[in-house]
Each structure stands twice: as structure tokens, then as C-alpha cells.
């Protein structure tokens, strides 16, 4: 059964006659343990859909039903405070430009999520941050700040920060766009592990066709319409 459902989502931007639809009646289900790829041309509504499903952007109409500790709840019917708590507990978001804190070391980027997000104590946060950085092959980079890291290393830190709290839902916006394919492939394998080994629902927006063999489900978005497409192996 799905643990996150987008139902009849509509989103427009602008006012009056300049009003344009970014999403026109989009429905989509995410399942635990699956990695879903969302492709489509620039301006087709991918970022808008990701933002709505992750609880960052409110739809004009429609629902986002998400499993919140065992019950499906409408994310956009929650109070702002409830939605914030839900997002902190259950969602991880990987932004296109990494969005790392320039002044913090790799370890601190992860620790802060655990301390602020779930109130972990310092020793626990440090242990879990180190464990995740080791898994990502960043053993030697724990005390480095973003400026001292390569693009691939920064992206792995950003993924570690999203993964370290073991979220039920992972959202990734063009996670490989700034990377060469060797690093891009590592990133996709990490997202796939989050789904296949940890049981997360992973939704990944990308232009990169090389990702197709690594995903379970493939959707194409065009002009605000979503369509499921067969995978090359289907
Ligand atoms: P991409 O194609 O890489 O997803 P875009 O260049 O379409 O990104 O948009 C980048 C960001 O700028 C989007 O997340 C969106 O919120 C914002 N944006 C896009 N188009 C407009 C617009 N016409 N007016 C204001 N903001 C926009
Ligand atoms: P994609 O991620 O596929 O590039 P977006 O979701 O960013 O698409 O944008 C979908 C459509 O909505 C585009 O026509 C874009 O220009 C428009 N749009 C996105 N964000 C904004 C915004 N903040 N204000 C106005 N128009 C926007």
C-alpha cells in the first residue's frame, strides 16, 4: 500500500489573466521501498510537484496524504506547526544546489539535523553522524567545510544530511546534475539503498536518462500532466 499519495493536485502561479497552471490534476502514489524517477522538460512542473508532495508548497486544490506514524493524514490540512513536525520527523530533502551551511564541517551539517530535528544529545548525534559519513565514504572529510569539498563530496554530505534521520520519504531535486557520471552513479545507488534497504519512499527529479536502469517506477511530466511510462526493462 502507498505511504504517500498525491490526489488531484492542481497548482497555478500568477494572477488574473496571467494565471498559468503548473500542475493540472496530478495524482501519484509512492510506495515504501521504491525509488521513483520523475522526468520532463524544463518548466513542466517537476519542482512544483516535488515541493507540494514534500510539504513545502501548498496546492491550490487536491490532497497530499502521507503516513504519519501509522495513519494517512492530509499534509496540507495540518496546522503549520503539525506540518513542520511531520516534515522534521519523516521527510528528507536533497536540494539542487546542496544547500549546505558554509560555516559548518561535514560532521556538523549532520549533527545539527539530529540535534535540532529530533533533540538528539551531542554524543548520540556525533555517533550517528560519523556512522553515516563512514557509509558515504567521507571518513577523511568529516572536519572539512563545504569550500574544501569537491562537488561529489558536497552532494554526498547533502544526502547524508537527508538520510541520517532515516526518513520515510526522500525527495531529491536533480541530485546528479552537478556531478560527473561516476559520482552521479554513486549518488543514485545511495538513493536506491535508502529505498531498497531502509524502506524509504524515494522520489527523484532528474533530466538524466542514465538513472533509468536504477529506478523502480518512471513518470513523465509534461505541461502539468503526469504520465507513468514503462521502464526499458518492463
Ligand atoms: P528547473 O527547470 O531547473 O527545475 P527552473 O529554472 O524552471 O528550474 O526554475 C527554478 C526555480 O525558479 C523554480 O523552483 C521556481 O520556483 C522558480 N521559477 C521558475 N519559473 C518562475 C517564474 N516564472 N517566476 C518566478 N519564479 C519562477
Ligand atoms: P520544472 O521543475 O519542471 O522546471 P517548475 O515546477 O519549476 O517546473 O515550473 C512549472 C511552471 O510554473 C513553469 O512555467 C514556471 O515558469 C512556473 N513557475 C514555477 N515557479 C513559479 C513561481 N514562483 N512564480 C511564477 N511561476 C512559476
CSV table of C-alpha atoms and ligand atoms in Angstrom, one decimal:
chain,number,residue,atom,x,y,z
A,1,UNK,CA,0.0,0.0,0.0
A,2,UNK,CA,1.2,3.5,-0.7
A,3,UNK,CA,2.5,5.6,2.2
A,4,UNK,CA,2.3,8.9,0.3
A,5,UNK,CA,-0.5,9.8,-2.1
A,6,UNK,CA,-0.9,13.0,-4.2
A,7,UNK,CA,-4.5,13.2,-5.2
A,8,UNK,CA,-5.9,15.5,-7.9
A,9,UNK,CA,-3.2,18.2,-7.3
A,10,UNK,CA,-3.7,21.5,-9.1
A,11,UNK,CA,-1.3,24.4,-8.8
A,12,UNK,CA,-1.3,27.7,-10.7
A,13,UNK,CA,1.0,30.7,-10.5
A,14,UNK,CA,0.3,34.4,-11.2
A,15,UNK,CA,-2.9,36.5,-11.0
A,16,UNK,CA,-5.9,37.2,-13.2
A,17,UNK,CA,-5.3,36.7,-16.9
A,18,UNK,CA,-1.6,36.0,-16.3
A,19,UNK,CA,-2.6,32.9,-14.3
A,20,UNK,CA,-0.9,29.8,-15.5
A,21,UNK,CA,-1.3,26.2,-14.5
A,22,UNK,CA,2.0,24.4,-13.4
A,23,UNK,CA,0.1,21.2,-12.4
A,24,UNK,CA,-3.2,20.2,-13.8
A,25,UNK,CA,-4.9,17.4,-11.8
A,26,UNK,CA,-1.9,15.3,-11.0
A,27,UNK,CA,-2.3,12.1,-8.9
A,28,UNK,CA,0.6,9.9,-7.9
A,29,UNK,CA,1.3,7.2,-5.3
A,30,UNK,CA,4.6,6.5,-3.6
A,31,UNK,CA,5.4,3.1,-2.0
A,32,UNK,CA,7.8,2.2,0.7
A,33,UNK,CA,10.9,0.5,-0.7
A,34,UNK,CA,10.6,2.1,-4.1
A,35,UNK,CA,12.6,4.7,-5.9
A,36,UNK,CA,10.6,6.7,-8.4
A,37,UNK,CA,12.0,8.9,-11.2
A,38,UNK,CA,10.2,12.0,-12.4
A,39,UNK,CA,11.4,13.4,-15.7
A,40,UNK,CA,10.1,16.1,-18.0
A,41,UNK,CA,11.2,19.2,-19.8
A,42,UNK,CA,12.2,22.4,-18.0
A,43,UNK,CA,9.1,24.2,-16.9
A,44,UNK,CA,6.8,21.2,-16.9
A,45,UNK,CA,6.1,21.4,-13.2
A,46,UNK,CA,8.6,18.9,-11.6
A,47,UNK,CA,9.9,21.3,-8.9
A,48,UNK,CA,6.3,22.3,-8.1
A,49,UNK,CA,5.2,18.7,-7.7
A,50,UNK,CA,8.2,17.9,-5.5
A,51,UNK,CA,7.6,20.9,-3.3
A,52,UNK,CA,3.9,20.1,-2.9
A,53,UNK,CA,4.5,16.4,-2.1
A,54,UNK,CA,7.2,17.3,0.4
A,55,UNK,CA,5.1,19.8,2.3
A,56,UNK,CA,6.9,22.9,1.2
A,57,UNK,CA,4.4,24.4,-1.3
A,58,UNK,CA,0.6,24.4,-0.9
A,59,UNK,CA,-1.5,23.2,-3.8
A,60,UNK,CA,-4.5,25.2,-5.0
A,61,UNK,CA,-6.6,22.1,-4.7
A,62,UNK,CA,-6.0,18.4,-4.1
A,63,UNK,CA,-4.6,16.4,-1.2
A,64,UNK,CA,-1.3,15.0,-0.1
A,65,UNK,CA,-2.0,12.0,2.1
A,66,UNK,CA,1.1,10.8,4.0
A,67,UNK,CA,1.7,8.1,6.5
A,68,UNK,CA,2.3,9.9,9.8
A,69,UNK,CA,3.1,7.2,12.4
A,70,UNK,CA,0.6,4.7,11.1
A,71,UNK,CA,-2.3,6.9,9.8
A,72,UNK,CA,-2.7,8.6,6.4
A,73,UNK,CA,-3.0,12.3,7.1
A,74,UNK,CA,-3.6,15.2,4.7
A,75,UNK,CA,-0.3,17.2,5.0
A,76,UNK,CA,-2.0,20.4,3.7
A,77,UNK,CA,-4.8,20.1,6.2
A,78,UNK,CA,-2.4,20.1,9.1
A,79,UNK,CA,-1.6,23.3,11.1
A,80,UNK,CA,1.8,24.9,10.1
A,81,UNK,CA,3.2,23.5,13.4
A,82,UNK,CA,2.0,20.0,12.8
A,83,UNK,CA,3.3,20.0,9.2
A,84,UNK,CA,6.7,21.3,10.4
A,85,UNK,CA,6.8,18.4,12.9
A,86,UNK,CA,5.8,15.9,10.3
A,87,UNK,CA,8.4,17.2,7.9
A,88,UNK,CA,11.1,17.1,10.6
A,89,UNK,CA,10.3,13.5,11.6
A,90,UNK,CA,9.5,11.9,8.3
A,91,UNK,CA,11.0,13.7,5.3
A,92,UNK,CA,14.4,14.3,3.8
A,93,UNK,CA,15.0,16.8,1.0
A,94,UNK,CA,18.1,17.0,-1.2
A,95,UNK,CA,18.2,20.4,-2.9
A,96,UNK,CA,19.7,21.0,-6.3
A,97,UNK,CA,22.4,23.3,-5.1
A,98,UNK,CA,23.3,21.2,-2.0
A,99,UNK,CA,22.2,24.0,0.4
A,100,UNK,CA,25.0,23.2,2.9
A,101,UNK,CA,25.9,25.6,5.7
A,102,UNK,CA,29.2,27.3,4.6
A,103,UNK,CA,30.5,27.6,8.2
A,104,UNK,CA,29.9,24.1,9.3
A,105,UNK,CA,32.0,21.0,8.9
A,106,UNK,CA,30.6,17.9,7.2
A,107,UNK,CA,30.0,16.3,10.6
A,108,UNK,CA,28.3,19.4,12.0
A,109,UNK,CA,25.9,19.5,9.0
A,110,UNK,CA,24.6,16.1,10.0
A,111,UNK,CA,24.8,16.7,13.8
A,112,UNK,CA,22.7,19.8,13.6
A,113,UNK,CA,19.8,18.0,11.9
A,114,UNK,CA,19.8,15.4,14.6
A,115,UNK,CA,20.0,17.9,17.5
A,116,UNK,CA,17.5,20.4,16.1
A,117,UNK,CA,15.3,18.0,14.3
A,118,UNK,CA,14.8,15.3,16.9
A,119,UNK,CA,16.6,16.6,20.0
A,120,UNK,CA,19.4,14.0,19.9
A,121,UNK,CA,22.0,14.6,22.6
A,122,UNK,CA,25.6,15.5,21.5
A,123,UNK,CA,27.1,12.1,21.9
A,124,UNK,CA,24.3,10.3,20.0
A,125,UNK,CA,24.3,12.9,17.2
A,126,UNK,CA,28.1,12.6,16.8
A,127,UNK,CA,27.9,8.8,16.7
A,128,UNK,CA,25.2,8.7,14.1
A,129,UNK,CA,26.7,11.5,12.0
A,130,UNK,CA,30.1,9.6,12.0
A,131,UNK,CA,28.4,6.3,11.1
A,132,UNK,CA,26.6,7.9,8.1
A,133,UNK,CA,29.7,9.7,6.9
A,134,UNK,CA,31.6,6.5,7.0
A,135,UNK,CA,28.9,4.8,4.9
A,136,UNK,CA,29.2,7.5,2.4
A,137,UNK,CA,32.9,7.1,2.1
A,138,UNK,CA,33.6,10.5,3.7
A,139,UNK,CA,35.8,9.3,6.5
A,140,UNK,CA,38.6,11.7,5.6
A,141,UNK,CA,36.3,14.7,5.2
A,142,UNK,CA,34.4,14.9,8.5
A,143,UNK,CA,36.1,18.0,9.6
A,144,UNK,CA,36.1,19.8,6.3
A,145,UNK,CA,33.8,22.7,5.4
A,146,UNK,CA,31.9,22.8,2.1
A,147,UNK,CA,34.5,25.1,0.4
A,148,UNK,CA,37.1,22.3,1.0
A,149,UNK,CA,34.9,19.6,-0.6
A,150,UNK,CA,34.5,18.5,-4.2
A,151,UNK,CA,31.1,18.7,-5.9
A,152,UNK,CA,30.6,14.9,-5.4
A,153,UNK,CA,31.6,15.1,-1.8
A,154,UNK,CA,29.3,18.0,-1.1
A,155,UNK,CA,26.4,16.1,-2.7
A,156,UNK,CA,27.2,13.1,-0.5
A,157,UNK,CA,27.1,15.3,2.6
A,158,UNK,CA,23.8,16.7,1.4
A,159,UNK,CA,22.5,13.1,1.0
A,160,UNK,CA,23.9,12.1,4.4
A,161,UNK,CA,22.1,15.1,6.0
A,162,UNK,CA,18.8,13.9,4.4
A,163,UNK,CA,19.4,10.2,5.3
A,164,UNK,CA,20.8,10.5,8.8
A,165,UNK,CA,17.4,10.7,10.4
A,166,UNK,CA,16.1,7.7,8.5
A,167,UNK,CA,13.2,9.5,6.8
A,168,UNK,CA,10.2,7.6,5.5
A,169,UNK,CA,10.2,10.0,2.5
A,170,UNK,CA,13.1,11.2,0.5
A,171,UNK,CA,12.8,13.9,-2.1
A,172,UNK,CA,15.7,14.7,-4.4
A,173,UNK,CA,15.8,17.6,-7.0
A,174,UNK,CA,18.3,16.9,-9.7
A,175,UNK,CA,20.7,15.2,-7.3
A,176,UNK,CA,23.2,14.3,-10.1
A,177,UNK,CA,23.1,17.4,-12.3
A,178,UNK,CA,26.3,19.0,-11.0
A,179,UNK,CA,28.3,15.7,-11.0
A,180,UNK,CA,30.2,13.5,-13.4
A,181,UNK,CA,28.6,10.2,-14.0
A,182,UNK,CA,31.0,8.3,-11.7
A,183,UNK,CA,29.8,10.4,-8.8
A,184,UNK,CA,26.3,10.6,-10.1
A,185,UNK,CA,26.0,6.9,-10.1
A,186,UNK,CA,27.2,6.7,-6.5
A,187,UNK,CA,24.5,9.2,-5.5
A,188,UNK,CA,21.8,7.2,-7.3
A,189,UNK,CA,23.0,4.0,-5.7
A,190,UNK,CA,22.7,5.7,-2.3
A,191,UNK,CA,19.1,6.8,-3.0
A,192,UNK,CA,18.3,3.3,-4.2
A,193,UNK,CA,19.8,1.8,-1.0
A,194,UNK,CA,17.6,4.2,1.0
A,195,UNK,CA,14.6,2.7,-0.7
A,196,UNK,CA,15.6,-1.0,-1.0
A,197,UNK,CA,17.5,-1.4,2.2
A,198,UNK,CA,15.8,1.1,4.5
A,199,UNK,CA,12.3,1.0,3.1
A,200,UNK,CA,12.1,4.7,2.3
A,201,UNK,CA,9.8,6.1,-0.5
A,202,UNK,CA,12.2,8.0,-2.7
A,203,UNK,CA,11.1,10.5,-5.4
A,204,UNK,CA,13.9,11.8,-7.6
A,205,UNK,CA,13.6,14.6,-10.2
A,206,UNK,CA,16.2,14.3,-12.9
A,207,UNK,CA,16.9,15.0,-16.6
A,208,UNK,CA,19.5,12.2,-16.6
A,209,UNK,CA,18.4,9.2,-18.7
A,210,UNK,CA,21.3,7.2,-17.3
A,211,UNK,CA,19.4,6.9,-14.0
A,212,UNK,CA,16.6,4.9,-15.6
A,213,UNK,CA,18.1,1.4,-15.0
A,214,UNK,CA,18.4,2.2,-11.3
A,215,UNK,CA,14.7,3.1,-10.6
A,216,UNK,CA,11.6,1.1,-9.9
A,217,UNK,CA,9.0,3.4,-11.4
A,218,UNK,CA,9.3,6.2,-14.0
A,219,UNK,CA,6.9,9.1,-14.5
A,220,UNK,CA,7.0,11.7,-17.2
A,221,UNK,CA,5.6,15.2,-16.6
A,222,UNK,CA,4.7,17.5,-19.4
A,223,UNK,CA,2.8,20.8,-19.3
A,224,UNK,CA,1.4,19.9,-15.9
A,225,UNK,CA,0.2,16.4,-16.9
A,226,UNK,CA,1.7,13.3,-15.3
A,227,UNK,CA,2.0,10.0,-17.1
A,228,UNK,CA,3.5,6.7,-16.0
A,229,UNK,CA,5.9,5.3,-18.5
A,230,UNK,CA,7.3,1.8,-18.8
A,231,UNK,CA,10.9,1.2,-17.8
A,232,UNK,CA,13.3,0.0,-20.5
A,233,UNK,CA,13.3,-3.4,-18.8
A,234,UNK,CA,9.5,-3.8,-18.5
B,1,LIG,P1,14.4,23.7,-13.3
B,1,LIG,O1,14.0,23.6,-14.7
B,1,LIG,O2,15.9,23.5,-13.1
B,1,LIG,O3,13.6,22.9,-12.3
B,1,LIG,P2,13.5,26.5,-13.3
B,1,LIG,O4,14.6,27.2,-14.0
B,1,LIG,O5,12.3,26.1,-14.1
B,1,LIG,O6,14.2,25.2,-12.7
B,1,LIG,O7,13.1,27.2,-12.0
B,1,LIG,C1,13.9,27.3,-10.9
B,1,LIG,C2,13.1,27.9,-9.8
B,1,LIG,O8,12.7,29.2,-10.1
B,1,LIG,C3,11.9,27.1,-9.5
B,1,LIG,O9,12.0,26.3,-8.4
B,1,LIG,C4,10.7,28.0,-9.4
B,1,LIG,O10,10.2,28.1,-8.1
B,1,LIG,C5,11.3,29.4,-9.8
B,1,LIG,N1,10.6,29.9,-11.0
B,1,LIG,C6,10.5,29.2,-12.2
B,1,LIG,N2,9.8,30.0,-13.0
B,1,LIG,C7,9.5,31.1,-12.4
B,1,LIG,C8,8.8,32.2,-12.8
B,1,LIG,N3,8.2,32.4,-14.0
B,1,LIG,N4,8.6,33.2,-11.9
B,1,LIG,C9,9.1,33.1,-10.7
B,1,LIG,N5,9.8,32.0,-10.2
B,1,LIG,C10,10.0,31.0,-11.1
B,2,LIG,P1,10.3,22.3,-13.7
B,2,LIG,O1,10.8,22.0,-12.3
B,2,LIG,O2,9.8,21.1,-14.4
B,2,LIG,O3,11.3,23.1,-14.4
B,2,LIG,P2,8.6,24.2,-12.3
B,2,LIG,O4,7.7,23.5,-11.3
B,2,LIG,O5,9.8,24.9,-11.8
B,2,LIG,O6,9.0,23.3,-13.5
B,2,LIG,O7,7.7,25.3,-13.1
B,2,LIG,C1,6.5,24.9,-13.7
B,2,LIG,C2,5.8,26.2,-14.3
B,2,LIG,O8,5.5,27.1,-13.3
B,2,LIG,C3,6.8,26.9,-15.2
B,2,LIG,O9,6.1,27.5,-16.3
B,2,LIG,C4,7.4,28.0,-14.3
B,2,LIG,O10,7.8,29.2,-15.1
B,2,LIG,C5,6.2,28.3,-13.4
B,2,LIG,N1,6.6,28.7,-12.1
B,2,LIG,C6,7.3,28.0,-11.2
B,2,LIG,N2,7.5,28.6,-10.1
B,2,LIG,C7,6.9,29.8,-10.2
B,2,LIG,C8,6.8,31.0,-9.4
B,2,LIG,N3,7.3,31.0,-8.1
B,2,LIG,N4,6.1,32.0,-9.9
B,2,LIG,C9,5.6,32.0,-11.1
B,2,LIG,N5,5.7,31.0,-11.9
B,2,LIG,C10,6.3,29.9,-11.5
